[in-house]
C-alpha positions as CSV (number, residue, x, y, z in Angstrom):
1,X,124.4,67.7,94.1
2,X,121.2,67.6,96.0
3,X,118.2,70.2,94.9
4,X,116.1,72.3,97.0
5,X,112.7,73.8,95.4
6,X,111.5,77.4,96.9
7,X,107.7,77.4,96.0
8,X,106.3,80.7,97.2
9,X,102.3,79.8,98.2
10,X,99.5,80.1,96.2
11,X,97.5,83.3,96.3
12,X,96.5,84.4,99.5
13,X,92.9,86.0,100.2
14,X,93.3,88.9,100.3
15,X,91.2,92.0,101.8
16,X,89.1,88.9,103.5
17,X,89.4,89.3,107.3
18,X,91.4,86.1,107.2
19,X,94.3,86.6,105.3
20,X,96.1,83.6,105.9
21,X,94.2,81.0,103.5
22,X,94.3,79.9,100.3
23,X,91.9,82.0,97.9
24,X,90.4,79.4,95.5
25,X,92.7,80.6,92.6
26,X,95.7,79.7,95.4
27,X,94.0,76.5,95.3
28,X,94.0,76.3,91.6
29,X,97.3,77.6,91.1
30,X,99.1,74.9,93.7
31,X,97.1,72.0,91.9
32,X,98.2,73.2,88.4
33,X,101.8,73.1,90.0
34,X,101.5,69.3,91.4
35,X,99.9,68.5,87.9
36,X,103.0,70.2,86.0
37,X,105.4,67.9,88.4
38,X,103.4,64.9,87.9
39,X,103.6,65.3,84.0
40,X,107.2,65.9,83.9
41,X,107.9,62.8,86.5
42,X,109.3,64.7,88.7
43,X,109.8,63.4,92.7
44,X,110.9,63.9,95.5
45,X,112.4,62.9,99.1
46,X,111.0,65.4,101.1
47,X,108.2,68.4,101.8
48,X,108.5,71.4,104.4
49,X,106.4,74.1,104.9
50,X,106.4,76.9,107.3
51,X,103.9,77.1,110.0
52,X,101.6,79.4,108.5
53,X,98.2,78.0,107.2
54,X,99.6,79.3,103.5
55,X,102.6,77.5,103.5
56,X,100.9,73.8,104.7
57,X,98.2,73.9,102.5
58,X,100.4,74.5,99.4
59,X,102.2,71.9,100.7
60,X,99.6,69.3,101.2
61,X,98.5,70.1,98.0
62,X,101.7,69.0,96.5
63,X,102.5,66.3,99.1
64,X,99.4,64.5,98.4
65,X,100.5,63.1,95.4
66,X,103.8,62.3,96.2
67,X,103.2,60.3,99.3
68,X,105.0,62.1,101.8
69,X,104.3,63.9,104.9
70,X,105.0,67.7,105.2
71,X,107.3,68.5,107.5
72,X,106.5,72.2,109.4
73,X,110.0,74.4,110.3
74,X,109.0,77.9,111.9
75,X,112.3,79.1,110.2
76,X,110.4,79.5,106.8
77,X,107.4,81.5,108.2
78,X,106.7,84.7,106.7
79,X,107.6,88.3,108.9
80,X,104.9,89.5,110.1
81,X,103.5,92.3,107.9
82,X,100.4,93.3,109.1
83,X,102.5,94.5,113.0
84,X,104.7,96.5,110.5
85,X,101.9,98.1,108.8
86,X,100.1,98.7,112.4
87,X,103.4,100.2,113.8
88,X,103.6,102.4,110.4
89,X,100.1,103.5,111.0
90,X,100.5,104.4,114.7
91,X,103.8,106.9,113.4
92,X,101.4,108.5,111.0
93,X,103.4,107.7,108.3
94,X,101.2,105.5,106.3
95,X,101.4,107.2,102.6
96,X,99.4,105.5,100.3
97,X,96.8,104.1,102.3
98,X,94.7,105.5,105.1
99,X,94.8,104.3,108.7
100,X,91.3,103.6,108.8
101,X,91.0,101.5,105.3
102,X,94.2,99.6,107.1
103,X,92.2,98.9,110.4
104,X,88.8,97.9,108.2
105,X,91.0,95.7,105.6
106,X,89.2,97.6,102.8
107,X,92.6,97.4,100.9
108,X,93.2,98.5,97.5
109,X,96.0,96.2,96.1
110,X,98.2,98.3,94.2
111,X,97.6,101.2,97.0
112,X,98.5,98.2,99.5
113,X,101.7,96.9,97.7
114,X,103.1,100.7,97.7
115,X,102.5,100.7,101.0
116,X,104.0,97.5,102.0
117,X,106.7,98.5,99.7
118,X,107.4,101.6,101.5
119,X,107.0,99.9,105.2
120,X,109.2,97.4,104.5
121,X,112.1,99.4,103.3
122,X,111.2,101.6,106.8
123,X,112.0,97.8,108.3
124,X,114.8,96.9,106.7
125,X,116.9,100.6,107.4
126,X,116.4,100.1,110.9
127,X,112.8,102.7,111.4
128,X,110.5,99.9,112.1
129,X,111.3,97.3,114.5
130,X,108.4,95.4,114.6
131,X,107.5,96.0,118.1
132,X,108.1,92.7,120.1
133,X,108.1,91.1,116.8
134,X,111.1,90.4,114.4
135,X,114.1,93.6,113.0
136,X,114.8,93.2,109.6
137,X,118.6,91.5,110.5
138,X,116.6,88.4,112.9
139,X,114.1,87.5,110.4
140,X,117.3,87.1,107.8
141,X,119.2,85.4,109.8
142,X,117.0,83.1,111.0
143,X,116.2,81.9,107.2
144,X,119.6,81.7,106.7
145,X,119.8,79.7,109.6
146,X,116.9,77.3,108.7
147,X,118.0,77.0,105.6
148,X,121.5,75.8,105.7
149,X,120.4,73.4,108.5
150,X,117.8,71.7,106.3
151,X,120.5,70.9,103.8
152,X,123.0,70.1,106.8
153,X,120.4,67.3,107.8
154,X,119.2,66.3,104.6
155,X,122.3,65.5,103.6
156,X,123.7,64.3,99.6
157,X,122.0,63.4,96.2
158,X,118.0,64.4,97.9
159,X,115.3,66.6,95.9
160,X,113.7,68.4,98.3
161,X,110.3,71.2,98.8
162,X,110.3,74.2,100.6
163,X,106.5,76.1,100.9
164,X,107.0,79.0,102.2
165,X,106.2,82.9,101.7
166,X,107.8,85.9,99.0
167,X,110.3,87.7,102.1
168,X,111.7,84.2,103.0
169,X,112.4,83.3,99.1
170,X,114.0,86.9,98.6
171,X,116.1,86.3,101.8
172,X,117.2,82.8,101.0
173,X,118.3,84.0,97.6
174,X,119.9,87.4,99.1
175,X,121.8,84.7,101.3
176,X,122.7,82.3,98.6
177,X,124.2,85.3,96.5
178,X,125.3,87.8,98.7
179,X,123.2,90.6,98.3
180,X,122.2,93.4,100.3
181,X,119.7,93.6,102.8
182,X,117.7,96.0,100.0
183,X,118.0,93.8,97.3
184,X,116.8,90.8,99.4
185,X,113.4,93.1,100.0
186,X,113.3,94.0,96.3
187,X,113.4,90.3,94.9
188,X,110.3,89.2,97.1
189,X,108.2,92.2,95.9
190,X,108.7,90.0,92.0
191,X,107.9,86.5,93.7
192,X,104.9,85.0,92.1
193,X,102.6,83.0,93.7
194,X,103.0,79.0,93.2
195,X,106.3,80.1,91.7
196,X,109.4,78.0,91.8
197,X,113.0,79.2,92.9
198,X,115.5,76.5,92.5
199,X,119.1,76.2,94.4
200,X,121.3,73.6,94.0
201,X,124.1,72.2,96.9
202,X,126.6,70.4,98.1
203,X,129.0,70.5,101.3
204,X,131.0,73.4,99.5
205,X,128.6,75.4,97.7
206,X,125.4,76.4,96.8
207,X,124.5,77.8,93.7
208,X,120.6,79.6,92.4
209,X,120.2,77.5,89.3
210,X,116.3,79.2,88.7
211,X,114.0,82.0,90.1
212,X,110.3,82.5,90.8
213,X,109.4,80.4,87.6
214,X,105.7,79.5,86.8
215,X,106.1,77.1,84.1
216,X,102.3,75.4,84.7
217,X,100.5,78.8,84.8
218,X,102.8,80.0,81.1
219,X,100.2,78.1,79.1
220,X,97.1,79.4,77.5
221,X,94.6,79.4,79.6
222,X,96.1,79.5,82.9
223,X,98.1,83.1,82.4
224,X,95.1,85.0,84.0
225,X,96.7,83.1,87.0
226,X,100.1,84.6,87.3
227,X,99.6,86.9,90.3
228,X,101.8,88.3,92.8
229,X,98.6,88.9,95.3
């Protein structure tokens, strides 16, 4: 059997008007992570990452004490939230948030989540389309795609990293257990940040052996860190 690690990214920042970088406690988390998998003597053949600044610093993080190189596949980049939220406030549908707080970033979290909660089930019953961007049924395909051709080409008995974002992980797993298209959506609203999801495979099956576990942040101390955003 050959094991493939999901680690969602650290935490992201946030209401900053540059989203897509790791927040010093995204920083922290990810090291705490590497530290956790250096303690336990854990290795590995490989590192991938999406394309998305997230996903390759988490990756580097990790990578740099395991001398490898990360390895970037566009397959496990994020969809693109912020064009769903844009299209959502152009339909004047947005419910929980204001278009104007939207357009200045001056986002509340928990008012946010509801509202990417909200948008996203929009996306994935076919009312959002993204624009030129991705519908709900390419985005899933194409990590269902991406990921059965990275075990495809890595091949038998390998131990492998994938950084990547919460919608990938809850579409790998909706892929890897059958589930609806809804119940993909709902498992990457739970995804940690720096959390581990675990699947195990071979030529004839694949099988979720763990999800969204945070084992190095569980310790006192470092449980002010578990964070979903």
């Amino acid at each position: 059997m050959s094991t493939l690690l999901l680690v969602r990214h650290g935490q992201a920042s946030f209401g900053t008007s540059d989203y897509d970088r790791l927040s010093a406690t995204g920083e922290r988390q990810v090291a705490l992570l590497r530290d956790h998998w250096l303690a336990t003597g854990e290795s590995f053949d490989a590192i991938y990452a999406g394309t998305l600044r997230r996903q390759r610093h988490t990756a580097q993080i990790i990578a740099a004490t395991q001398n490898l190189t990360v390895t970037e596949r566009a397959e496990f980049d994020e969809y693109d939230a912020d064009s769903l939220l844009r299209q959502r406030a152009a339909l004047g549908a947005l419910e929980h948030l204001s278009a104007a707080s939207l357009a200045a970033g001056h986002l509340e979290p928990r008012a946010f989540q509801r509202e990417l909660e909200a948008t996203g089930l929009d996306w994935v019953s076919g009312r959002l389309d993204a624009g030129a961007k991705e519908t709900w049924p390419t985005f899933r395909g194409r990590v269902g795609r991406g990921l059965r051709a990275l075990m495809a080409s890595e091949g038998r008995s390998r131990r492998l990293v994938v950084c990547t974002s919460a919608g990938v992980i809850g579409a790998a797993v909706a892929e890897v257990m059958s589930l609806s298209d809804h119940e993909a959506l709902k498992i990457s609203w739970a995804v940690h940040n720096s959390s581990i999801t675990r699947l195990q495979y071979d030529a004839a099956r694949v099988s979720l052996t763990a999800f969204n576990a945070v084992p190095h942040l569980e310790r006192p101390g470092h449980r002010e860190l578990i964070t979903f955003r």
